[in-house]
Tab-separated table of C-alpha atoms in Angstrom:
chain	number	residue	atom	x	y	z
P	14	MET	CA	8.180	6.565	-194.129
P	15	LEU	CA	9.279	8.842	-197.035
P	16	ARG	CA	7.971	12.000	-196.769
P	17	ILE	CA	9.178	14.462	-199.668
P	18	TYR	CA	7.829	17.704	-197.831
P	19	GLU	CA	10.642	16.629	-194.776
P	20	ASN	CA	13.268	18.403	-194.728
P	21	GLU	CA	16.439	17.271	-192.261
P	22	GLN	CA	15.047	19.718	-189.430
P	23	LEU	CA	11.370	18.963	-189.170
P	24	ALA	CA	12.707	14.640	-188.916
P	25	LEU	CA	14.459	16.232	-185.779
P	26	VAL	CA	11.849	18.461	-184.785
P	27	ARG	CA	9.280	14.632	-185.120
P	28	GLU	CA	12.136	12.463	-183.612
P	29	SER	CA	11.877	14.520	-180.545
P	30	ALA	CA	8.072	14.918	-179.948
P	31	LYS	CA	7.539	10.836	-180.955
P	32	GLN	CA	10.725	10.590	-178.405
P	33	PHE	CA	8.866	13.412	-175.604
P	34	THR	CA	5.211	11.736	-176.117
P	35	LYS	CA	6.825	8.188	-175.060
P	36	GLU	CA	8.666	9.293	-172.071
P	37	PHE	CA	6.110	11.789	-170.767
P	38	ILE	CA	2.836	11.392	-171.967
P	39	LYS	CA	2.020	7.181	-173.049
P	40	PRO	CA	3.058	5.444	-169.624
P	41	PHE	CA	-0.558	8.718	-168.051
P	42	VAL	CA	-3.241	7.548	-171.471
P	43	LYS	CA	-5.652	5.946	-170.420
P	44	ASP	CA	-5.248	6.603	-166.497
P	45	TRP	CA	-5.921	10.500	-167.235
P	46	ASP	CA	-9.039	9.399	-169.854
P	47	GLU	CA	-10.520	7.407	-167.404
P	48	LYS	CA	-10.168	10.216	-164.189
P	49	GLN	CA	-10.926	13.053	-166.481
P	50	TYR	CA	-7.312	14.214	-164.974
P	51	PHE	CA	-5.455	17.470	-166.627
P	52	PRO	CA	-1.849	17.131	-166.728
P	53	ILE	CA	-0.835	19.978	-165.658
P	54	ASP	CA	2.305	19.459	-164.970
P	55	LEU	CA	3.104	17.842	-167.975
P	56	PHE	CA	2.426	20.864	-170.254
P	57	LYS	CA	5.031	22.587	-167.401
P	58	LYS	CA	6.777	20.442	-169.356
P	59	LEU	CA	6.705	20.575	-172.876
P	60	GLY	CA	6.872	24.244	-172.067
P	61	GLU	CA	10.424	23.567	-171.794
P	62	TYR	CA	10.659	21.425	-174.702
P	63	GLY	CA	9.763	24.204	-176.296
P	64	PHE	CA	6.193	22.602	-177.230
P	65	MET	CA	3.611	25.350	-175.490
P	66	GLY	CA	5.373	28.874	-178.480
P	67	ILE	CA	5.781	26.532	-181.559
P	68	LEU	CA	5.489	29.381	-184.426
P	69	VAL	CA	5.788	32.473	-180.649
P	70	PRO	CA	9.900	33.778	-181.838
P	71	GLU	CA	12.526	33.953	-179.983
P	72	LYS	CA	12.700	36.992	-178.645
P	73	TYR	CA	10.237	36.076	-176.931
P	74	ASN	CA	11.483	32.538	-175.720
P	75	GLY	CA	9.364	30.713	-178.223
P	76	GLY	CA	10.288	28.182	-180.594
P	77	GLY	CA	10.661	29.974	-183.671
P	78	LEU	CA	9.609	27.597	-185.540
P	79	GLY	CA	6.219	27.686	-188.750
P	80	TYR	CA	2.911	25.171	-189.125
P	81	GLN	CA	5.030	22.293	-191.110
P	82	GLU	CA	7.265	21.644	-187.357
P	83	TYR	CA	3.409	22.655	-185.741
P	84	ILE	CA	1.386	19.839	-187.648
P	85	THR	CA	4.250	17.730	-187.445
P	86	ILE	CA	4.450	17.747	-183.523
P	87	LEU	CA	0.340	18.365	-182.301
P	88	ASP	CA	0.192	14.835	-185.286
P	89	GLU	CA	2.757	13.515	-183.143
P	90	ILE	CA	1.407	13.904	-179.755
P	91	SER	CA	-2.224	12.849	-180.712
P	92	GLN	CA	-1.293	9.613	-182.747
P	93	VAL	CA	-1.260	8.597	-178.916
P	94	CYS	CA	-3.426	11.120	-176.631
P	95	GLY	CA	-5.833	13.741	-178.792
P	96	ALA	CA	-6.675	15.552	-174.940
P	97	ILE	CA	-2.952	16.437	-175.119
P	98	GLY	CA	-2.737	17.767	-178.898
P	99	LEU	CA	-6.428	19.634	-178.140
P	100	SER	CA	-5.454	21.223	-175.266
P	101	LEU	CA	-1.458	21.808	-176.689
P	102	ALA	CA	-3.497	23.038	-180.238
P	103	ALA	CA	-5.584	25.715	-178.355
P	104	HIS	CA	-2.619	27.036	-176.006
P	105	ASN	CA	-0.259	27.179	-178.497
P	106	SER	CA	-3.205	28.648	-181.930
P	107	LEU	CA	-5.717	30.871	-180.397
P	108	CYS	CA	-4.604	32.369	-176.664
P	109	THR	CA	-0.764	32.744	-177.793
P	110	ASN	CA	-1.486	33.123	-181.494
P	111	HIS	CA	-4.602	35.829	-180.506
P	112	ILE	CA	-2.031	38.068	-178.051
P	113	LEU	CA	1.351	37.209	-180.957
P	114	SER	CA	-0.584	38.201	-184.451
P	115	PHE	CA	-2.874	41.210	-182.805
P	116	ALA	CA	-1.490	42.764	-179.805
P	117	SER	CA	0.767	45.106	-178.687
P	118	GLU	CA	4.148	45.012	-178.358
P	119	ILE	CA	4.101	45.913	-174.508
P	120	GLN	CA	1.263	43.306	-174.700
P	121	LYS	CA	3.808	41.449	-176.291
P	122	GLN	CA	6.125	41.645	-173.449
P	123	LYS	CA	4.042	41.071	-171.171
P	124	TYR	CA	2.104	37.587	-171.792
P	125	LEU	CA	4.455	35.335	-174.661
P	126	PRO	CA	7.692	34.622	-172.550
P	127	LYS	CA	5.319	33.464	-169.705
P	128	LEU	CA	2.907	31.626	-172.130
P	129	ALA	CA	5.612	30.068	-174.663
P	130	THR	CA	7.695	28.457	-172.019
P	131	GLY	CA	4.206	27.165	-170.175
P	132	GLU	CA	4.468	29.439	-167.070
P	133	TRP	CA	1.368	30.495	-168.081
P	134	ILE	CA	-1.861	28.872	-169.522
P	135	GLY	CA	-3.534	30.048	-171.595
P	136	ALA	CA	-7.822	30.211	-172.724
P	137	TRP	CA	-9.316	31.886	-175.769
P	138	GLY	CA	-13.443	32.494	-175.222
P	139	LEU	CA	-15.755	32.568	-178.202
P	140	THR	CA	-18.845	30.696	-178.369
P	141	GLU	CA	-21.139	31.442	-175.714
P	142	THR	CA	-24.807	29.432	-174.865
P	143	SER	CA	-26.171	31.092	-177.016
P	144	SER	CA	-23.273	31.707	-180.262
P	145	GLY	CA	-21.266	28.498	-180.805
P	146	SER	CA	-21.104	28.705	-184.718
P	147	ASP	CA	-23.193	32.439	-184.648
P	148	ALA	CA	-20.617	34.407	-183.746
P	149	ALA	CA	-20.805	37.433	-183.894
P	150	GLY	CA	-24.048	37.375	-182.092
P	151	LEU	CA	-22.322	37.716	-178.089
P	152	SER	CA	-24.206	37.821	-175.341
P	153	THR	CA	-21.320	39.041	-173.085
P	154	THR	CA	-21.176	42.753	-172.698
P	155	GLY	CA	-18.720	45.539	-171.933
P	156	VAL	CA	-19.759	48.830	-171.156
P	157	LYS	CA	-17.020	51.825	-171.201
P	158	GLU	CA	-17.128	53.603	-168.252
P	159	GLY	CA	-14.380	56.509	-168.107
P	160	GLU	CA	-10.852	53.944	-168.616
P	161	TYR	CA	-12.463	50.812	-167.578
P	162	TYR	CA	-14.779	48.709	-169.290
P	163	ILE	CA	-17.067	46.431	-167.068
P	164	ILE	CA	-17.836	43.163	-168.618
P	165	ASN	CA	-20.645	40.906	-167.520
P	166	GLY	CA	-22.167	37.610	-168.858
P	167	SER	CA	-20.282	33.880	-169.744
P	168	LYS	CA	-19.168	31.942	-172.651
P	169	THR	CA	-19.150	28.246	-173.133
P	170	PHE	CA	-17.506	25.000	-173.564
P	171	ILE	CA	-13.648	27.098	-173.047
P	172	THR	CA	-10.086	25.462	-173.044
P	173	HIS	CA	-8.721	25.441	-169.338
P	174	ALA	CA	-11.138	27.854	-167.989
P	175	ILE	CA	-10.326	26.500	-164.274
P	176	SER	CA	-6.613	26.300	-164.644
P	177	GLY	CA	-5.684	28.724	-167.383
P	178	ASP	CA	-3.837	31.858	-166.202
P	179	VAL	CA	-4.991	34.186	-168.795
P	180	ALA	CA	-8.192	33.999	-171.251
P	181	VAL	CA	-8.285	35.985	-174.074
P	182	VAL	CA	-11.939	37.310	-174.975
P	183	MET	CA	-13.888	37.754	-177.467
P	184	VAL	CA	-17.138	40.764	-175.409
P	185	ARG	CA	-19.632	42.742	-176.429
P	186	THR	CA	-19.128	46.097	-176.939
P	187	GLY	CA	-21.625	47.924	-180.107
P	188	ASN	CA	-25.118	45.646	-180.855
P	189	MET	CA	-25.948	42.493	-181.390
P	190	GLY	CA	-24.571	40.755	-184.377
P	191	ASP	CA	-22.138	44.547	-185.315
P	192	LYS	CA	-18.973	42.927	-187.043
P	193	LYS	CA	-17.790	45.687	-185.429
P	194	GLY	CA	-19.014	45.762	-181.841
P	195	VAL	CA	-16.708	42.952	-180.929
P	196	THR	CA	-14.094	43.655	-178.956
P	197	ALA	CA	-11.210	41.098	-177.727
P	198	PHE	CA	-8.886	41.394	-174.446
P	199	ILE	CA	-6.817	39.582	-172.566
P	200	ILE	CA	-8.056	39.143	-168.668
P	201	ASP	CA	-5.635	37.369	-166.296
P	202	LYS	CA	-6.877	34.659	-163.676
P	203	ASP	CA	-6.987	37.539	-160.311
P	204	THR	CA	-9.390	39.184	-161.925
P	205	PRO	CA	-12.355	40.618	-159.566
P	206	GLY	CA	-15.424	38.989	-161.390
P	207	PHE	CA	-13.775	36.871	-163.355
P	208	SER	CA	-14.655	32.776	-162.234
P	209	ALA	CA	-14.706	29.129	-163.761
P	210	GLY	CA	-17.430	26.775	-163.980
P	211	LYS	CA	-17.240	22.977	-162.793
P	212	LYS	CA	-15.034	21.082	-165.320
P	213	LEU	CA	-17.823	19.255	-168.295
P	214	ASP	CA	-17.445	15.251	-168.190
P	215	LYS	CA	-17.742	14.904	-171.606
P	216	LEU	CA	-17.826	11.610	-174.494
P	217	GLY	CA	-13.415	12.160	-175.626
P	218	MET	CA	-10.496	14.379	-175.049
P	219	ARG	CA	-11.752	14.045	-170.959
P	220	ALA	CA	-7.984	14.658	-170.587
P	221	SER	CA	-8.314	18.088	-171.888
P	222	GLU	CA	-9.906	20.450	-169.075
P	223	THR	CA	-12.821	22.270	-170.646
P	224	ALA	CA	-15.713	25.054	-168.758
P	225	SER	CA	-17.140	27.772	-168.230
P	226	LEU	CA	-16.205	31.719	-168.206
P	227	PHE	CA	-18.115	33.654	-165.924
P	228	PHE	CA	-18.194	37.490	-165.542
P	229	ASP	CA	-19.749	39.667	-162.742
P	230	ASN	CA	-19.235	42.880	-163.281
P	231	CYS	CA	-15.550	42.074	-164.149
P	232	LYS	CA	-14.004	45.827	-164.585
P	233	ILE	CA	-10.974	45.770	-167.980
P	234	HIS	CA	-8.407	48.499	-167.698
P	235	GLN	CA	-8.505	50.555	-172.053
P	236	ASP	CA	-4.521	49.192	-172.613
P	237	GLN	CA	-6.212	45.204	-172.441
P	238	ILE	CA	-7.858	45.743	-175.727
P	239	ILE	CA	-6.046	43.970	-178.191
P	240	GLY	CA	-6.063	46.020	-181.155
P	241	LYS	CA	-8.721	48.408	-180.805
P	242	GLU	CA	-12.280	48.576	-179.521
P	243	GLY	CA	-14.059	46.476	-182.098
P	244	GLU	CA	-11.163	44.818	-183.914
P	245	GLY	CA	-12.901	41.634	-182.284
P	246	PHE	CA	-14.534	39.777	-184.214
P	247	VAL	CA	-12.353	40.278	-187.335
P	248	GLN	CA	-8.895	39.414	-185.148
P	249	ALA	CA	-11.231	35.887	-184.453
P	250	LEU	CA	-12.063	35.738	-187.543
P	251	LYS	CA	-7.877	35.813	-188.955
P	252	LEU	CA	-7.388	33.399	-185.663
P	253	LEU	CA	-9.712	31.020	-186.735
P	254	ASP	CA	-8.226	30.090	-190.898
P	255	GLY	CA	-4.746	29.092	-188.817
P	256	GLY	CA	-6.909	27.154	-185.643
P	257	ARG	CA	-8.329	25.052	-188.378
P	258	ILE	CA	-4.778	23.750	-189.486
P	259	SER	CA	-4.232	22.594	-185.891
P	260	ILE	CA	-7.637	21.146	-185.468
P	261	ALA	CA	-6.560	19.222	-189.028
P	262	ALA	CA	-3.709	17.983	-187.407
P	263	LEU	CA	-4.894	16.802	-184.756
P	264	SER	CA	-7.377	14.985	-186.699
P	265	LEU	CA	-3.917	14.005	-188.841
P	266	GLY	CA	-2.575	12.824	-185.547
P	267	ILE	CA	-6.059	10.413	-184.525
P	268	ALA	CA	-6.906	8.857	-187.557
P	269	ARG	CA	-2.619	7.789	-187.511
P	270	GLY	CA	-2.798	6.525	-184.285
P	271	ALA	CA	-5.638	4.803	-184.935
P	272	TYR	CA	-4.899	3.037	-187.903
P	273	LEU	CA	-1.447	1.919	-186.375
P	274	SER	CA	-3.374	0.723	-183.341
P	275	ALA	CA	-5.791	-1.059	-186.349
P	276	LEU	CA	-2.498	-2.097	-187.908
P	277	ARG	CA	-0.204	-3.883	-185.398
P	278	TYR	CA	-4.092	-5.741	-184.213
P	279	ALA	CA	-4.948	-7.233	-187.577
P	280	ASN	CA	-1.445	-8.456	-188.198
P	281	GLU	CA	-1.700	-10.302	-184.771
P	282	ARG	CA	-4.981	-11.323	-184.470
P	283	GLU	CA	-5.399	-14.867	-186.579
P	284	GLN	CA	-9.060	-16.756	-186.983
P	285	PHE	CA	-9.022	-19.847	-189.368
P	286	ASN	CA	-5.554	-20.287	-189.748
P	287	GLN	CA	-4.118	-16.817	-190.698
P	288	LYS	CA	-4.408	-13.714	-189.698
P	289	ILE	CA	-7.023	-11.569	-190.545
P	290	TYR	CA	-4.848	-8.827	-192.076
P	291	ASP	CA	-4.790	-11.437	-195.013
P	292	PHE	CA	-8.407	-11.551	-195.331
P	293	GLN	CA	-9.193	-9.724	-198.170
P	294	ALA	CA	-11.841	-7.136	-196.711
P	295	VAL	CA	-9.615	-6.733	-193.621
P	296	GLY	CA	-6.645	-5.344	-196.099
P	297	PHE	CA	-8.692	-3.361	-198.451
P	298	CYS	CA	-9.818	-1.567	-194.880
P	299	LEU	CA	-6.399	-0.627	-194.276
P	300	ALA	CA	-5.579	-0.094	-197.710
P	301	ASP	CA	-8.641	2.731	-197.603
P	302	LEU	CA	-7.537	3.971	-194.558
P	303	SER	CA	-3.979	4.793	-194.944
P	304	THR	CA	-4.616	6.430	-198.269
P	305	LYS	CA	-7.247	8.315	-197.079
P	306	ILE	CA	-4.991	9.561	-194.174
P	307	GLU	CA	-2.288	10.628	-196.632
P	308	ALA	CA	-5.298	12.944	-198.414
P	309	SER	CA	-5.388	14.070	-195.381
P	310	GLU	CA	-2.478	14.761	-194.057
P	311	LEU	CA	-2.130	17.175	-198.073
P	312	LEU	CA	-4.580	19.292	-197.334
P	313	VAL	CA	-2.848	19.660	-194.322
P	314	ARG	CA	0.384	20.012	-195.517
P	315	GLN	CA	-0.437	22.925	-198.060
P	316	ALA	CA	-2.676	25.040	-195.690
P	317	GLY	CA	-0.007	24.827	-193.313
P	318	GLN	CA	2.976	25.941	-196.185
P	319	LEU	CA	0.435	28.831	-197.387
P	320	LYS	CA	0.327	29.579	-193.838
P	321	ASP	CA	4.242	29.445	-193.303
P	322	GLY	CA	4.454	32.016	-196.477
P	323	GLY	CA	2.255	35.007	-195.669
P	324	LYS	CA	-0.925	33.655	-198.166
P	325	THR	CA	-4.457	33.474	-197.383
P	326	VAL	CA	-5.628	30.127	-196.641
P	327	THR	CA	-9.324	30.753	-195.968
P	328	LYS	CA	-10.661	28.059	-198.111
P	329	GLU	CA	-7.629	25.449	-197.517
P	330	SER	CA	-7.421	25.402	-194.456
P	331	ALA	CA	-11.415	24.992	-194.191
P	332	MET	CA	-10.496	21.943	-196.332
P	333	ALA	CA	-8.156	21.021	-194.775
P	334	LYS	CA	-10.015	20.846	-191.543
P	335	LEU	CA	-13.086	19.753	-192.942
P	336	TYR	CA	-11.423	16.616	-194.664
P	337	ALA	CA	-8.872	15.455	-192.139
P	338	SER	CA	-11.822	15.886	-189.112
P	339	GLU	CA	-14.275	13.693	-191.731
P	340	ILE	CA	-11.192	10.191	-191.688
P	341	ALA	CA	-10.848	11.095	-188.330
P	342	VAL	CA	-13.931	9.723	-187.427
P	343	GLU	CA	-13.862	6.973	-190.349
P	344	VAL	CA	-10.534	5.948	-189.767
P	345	SER	CA	-11.593	5.258	-186.123
P	346	ASN	CA	-14.931	3.424	-186.145
P	347	GLU	CA	-12.949	0.897	-188.311
P	348	ALA	CA	-10.638	0.851	-185.959
P	349	VAL	CA	-13.127	0.272	-183.356
P	350	GLN	CA	-14.709	-2.507	-186.047
P	351	ILE	CA	-11.200	-3.982	-186.705
P	352	HIS	CA	-10.117	-5.052	-183.144
P	353	GLY	CA	-14.094	-6.263	-182.813
P	354	GLY	CA	-15.096	-7.192	-179.645
P	355	TYR	CA	-12.264	-6.116	-178.594
P	356	GLY	CA	-12.109	-2.427	-180.040
P	357	PHE	CA	-15.367	-1.895	-177.539
P	358	THR	CA	-12.719	-2.684	-174.334
P	359	LYS	CA	-10.352	0.459	-172.459
P	360	ASP	CA	-7.774	-2.877	-172.960
P	361	TYR	CA	-7.253	-1.686	-176.740
P	362	PRO	CA	-6.598	2.042	-177.738
P	363	ALA	CA	-9.182	2.393	-180.315
P	364	GLU	CA	-12.458	2.740	-178.335
P	365	LYS	CA	-10.165	5.878	-177.023
P	366	PHE	CA	-9.617	7.168	-180.727
P	367	PHE	CA	-13.000	6.781	-181.432
P	368	ARG	CA	-13.824	8.418	-178.695
P	369	ASP	CA	-11.596	11.405	-179.522
P	370	ALA	CA	-12.248	11.764	-183.154
P	371	LYS	CA	-15.430	13.501	-183.139
P	372	LEU	CA	-14.954	16.495	-181.674
P	373	CYS	CA	-12.394	17.314	-184.349
P	374	THR	CA	-16.118	17.657	-186.713
P	375	ILE	CA	-17.378	19.892	-183.927
P	376	GLY	CA	-14.257	21.535	-182.510
P	377	GLU	CA	-13.593	25.438	-184.237
P	378	GLY	CA	-15.911	25.228	-186.430
P	379	THR	CA	-18.126	22.372	-187.046
P	380	SER	CA	-18.032	20.424	-190.638
P	381	SER	CA	-21.302	21.605	-191.924
P	382	ILE	CA	-19.502	25.238	-191.190
P	383	GLN	CA	-16.855	24.602	-192.469
P	384	LYS	CA	-18.504	23.201	-196.257
P	385	MET	CA	-20.308	26.851	-195.816
P	386	VAL	CA	-16.863	28.801	-195.570
P	387	ILE	CA	-15.679	26.600	-198.901
P	388	SER	CA	-18.850	27.520	-200.679
P	389	ARG	CA	-18.238	30.905	-200.567
P	390	GLU	CA	-14.791	31.055	-201.370
P	391	ILE	CA	-15.217	28.386	-204.758
P	392	ARG	CA	-17.681	31.386	-205.688
P	393	LYS	CA	-14.988	32.916	-206.051
P	394	ASP	CA	-13.545	31.199	-208.778
P	395	VAL	CA	-16.281	31.854	-210.792
């Protein structure tokens, strides 16, 4: 397919990701999904290929690439397994990128080389049982005692909570609801008082590990603060702009994977002595899906280009995430329908795309939150 935005380097990146996925992911997708198995060794291998530190500069052993390459890699991997795409996105855009974007040089030198090479897997903790979309209403507290903070509370729906070697965690160090009362800490896995809960049994994205984090008088030195006390909320909001591009790219890959599965099936399956693709209802449906996927990609690529240019992407990333995630759900739903009864079985990949896609409309801000962000931004145009 001709892609007007794709240059020689991007084509090489795409081919590398495609070959990696074909060799190391595709043969195991069904088994990982059924067993809800998080393949840690795969992420070590992803690190060898430079996919665990895509946006990290080469001086920290990263890939030194930009958002266009990042989008391409997530797209290719998610076409085969959305769960692996999700974990890759969470590691790159949340934990690793938070440290890259806001940490001190000492902190960067300590953590980024291990995260970028896949030696360590990263987690990122914002969501709590009582505060999801209300990111300022955190209950997890950090009370200062001399040079240390005593952290108590919990986080939920945390990717890599169990297997992660390090976590960046948002903690309330000020008053409830105060946007300047949240602080970001880097917490190593073996820190006393820091533990993980039971792996959640999920509808989709089952090969991506999700669990809770717990803090029981967890003692953290002030040197582990990212930036300054009280800057965590603002850091998180800025980080989520890029994170939404990640979920948009993940959504794009899932949509494309579901579409290609349906396209192949429609050209193989025969009814009434013809391919079902030749029935106008099926052919027109696939035409609509293809068009919507192309539109999704243009939104995602635009947000990525602006991000690479150092521009503010609050509106653009929210639009890309909103549209691409909703289209992923629509495409995967239609893919199951085109497969008919077979789409309801695990013999074909359509049902997995269907299950995985729904998370994209929820994670890193629901569709309603994206609309709230967009409506707030477009009001500035008046």
